[in-house]
């Protein structure tokens, strides 16, 4: 399999810069990842990291509008916030690369925050909260489930925030404090990929990012999640046509081998039409109309989700009994079942390499996780996982005392 | 001293012509369009049929025929087929649109000798087992019942019904009631009539061994007698349009209202197509559009708003959609109308004109990055009867637009006083 070749260097202010050359199309990607996410928020002021991501587009110290100059140069951008990181990325014709450096460095230097821009952006985020979580069937399921699954760790609340009032109450001072505590060259990595050269990136990085001072980062120890010792459950009602069952299990953090084993287990269970739960519970026994399983990419010990929507003529009891039978049946997994998953994962890695943005983001997320080489070693980790490891890990993860369940039921009329 | 207030120089981008593809014929005359693209050794093979939702007698017929073809074949039941594909890390998928159905194989080049025969099975010998059809129908009925709780879905469906009519291919929308009516016999009949050799062409895009692929395609798909399917007619040509206007409210409880606002437009052959695609981008087609700036960034009514100027092979329309807080629904529609009127009465600045031009040219680089995107583009060009030479005219045309052109185009084609406005929610 082809590797993603990259070089890197670090500026005096602590900013790590990674360069990946790919000259197949005349485009460059500039990705800045900050090691700050919703886990860094305080319990009574949640949703901040994400609100802040929005504010980063409201203009910086020397540039009143972020988007327009980028669009004028033929570029486009977006960003996302997770519990662990905030990632900003832009694509731009490679001739215009310097515009990307100019924009990203100025907003790392200082934002132009005003009460007015804060108030407007709060409105947008509140509408996002409604559109994505509150005004959709089952949209708030994970809002409830996370709180049940993580009781001590700040993964307890979702990235959008625990409640809308935390966003509407945010003050300008809160927001500024957040910026200086976390947005700093020594808390970020810059990835430049595509039709660029190492020398060019080196000189542009020194020119635009070099003068930004390193900052004293806000350091705080996160409360760690104690081991779960008994099964938990919660029932909620909403305007939905069918009951649904959401389960979460504790798994190791993203940079540990156990995470990758958990990922393979979710592929065996629910990824693709050959996956066991889909084939047996959805197609053959028709106990559920859809099932999905996936690990959450978290830097601290995280979660594996198993979400099922109950079929019209089925019941929660029948679904849960069949689910348990399938979990038990993982102990009968064969080498050829496992090899099939590995072949598929190899193809997925190759397909992911068809865009520069995917490669840049892979570098960014791996580096934020603490090991940039993961971008290339991940396929090898998957290939090295043994049948015994899968069976043992499955036994451990799916222990009933390791599980939190949310029952989402149609509202009684 | 570094002057951070000054932007690095941004020049106007120049148009980049599309890479030419090669066309050859299999022994039986089937056209194959080939393009080597990208550095990853993967190929996508599309077998594209000249049919689609505009050719169906019953709503859902085209889409469900395509998806059931991939369920099981004469030689492989569902599980065997899925396992075979997994063994080679390959996928068979389908795309159904108004004017085409495409069956696609995505495979590593080195596995094609094993995976291409599976695509041939799916095309030539689908088994259409009753049980698979019924299960798929039950599952999707439930999915559509959940969808029917989404205000954006309800508004979009009603918009199509009111603008074109529920029986018009441009207005038809598969909902739970329509799916309930669909039978296996409908699927089999559609397959027999529409998805046959002779009604198709093939595209191969990626990094692949051309000689080997062509030899294999000829063995698998180049020997059948081609049937004459020229008599199949798109209903889009004959359908009448309802042309609904005015305010239509669907009352649903909740925190937000979904809006769909728009009117009739023109088809892909209209000389103003490229111009209107520019005007639409300016109005609501990208993150920096006027609607986004006004309704999201300035007013904070919504998380997002977008407009689309849709030009199909036979008809077209404009649609603006958004989800806004219930208390903002009325003002949002008012602002939409204002923005349309503004484009019809005020010249845009040179700066804005150049910004949108460069944005469109720049983002086209990302739209042509992968072999999959190029495969879709070749398919689009052939179905729409446009050559790559014709598509290459788009960017020079856009670059030549002046603010007076924009004013003329908006004036001519926007109809803010004849808007169809569908609002689903609980507006106050």
XYZ file of C-alpha atoms in Angstrom, chain A residues 7-21 30 97-98 101 190-193 196-211:
39
model
C 8.180 16.075 6.300
C 7.872 18.297 9.319
C 9.603 21.035 11.273
C 8.790 23.146 14.329
C 8.919 26.937 14.554
C 10.501 28.671 17.568
C 7.062 29.505 18.944
C 6.218 25.810 19.136
C 4.057 25.491 16.021
C 4.610 22.142 14.332
C 4.348 22.271 10.538
C 3.783 19.183 8.382
C 4.175 19.134 4.597
C 2.791 16.521 2.197
C 3.430 16.971 -1.520
C -4.096 24.216 4.654
C -1.388 29.373 -1.282
C -0.087 32.454 0.531
C -1.217 31.420 5.367
C -0.316 23.219 10.699
C -0.595 20.766 7.815
C 0.002 21.952 4.262
C -0.663 19.382 1.569
C 3.276 22.733 -2.693
C 6.974 22.324 -1.919
C 8.688 21.898 1.425
C 10.879 24.983 0.909
C 7.907 27.121 -0.053
C 5.907 26.015 2.988
C 8.900 26.515 5.262
C 9.420 30.107 4.175
C 5.708 30.971 4.232
C 5.312 29.437 7.686
C 8.240 31.426 9.047
C 6.920 34.609 7.479
C 3.310 34.379 8.635
C 3.261 32.140 11.707
C 6.807 32.773 12.979
C 6.010 36.151 14.618
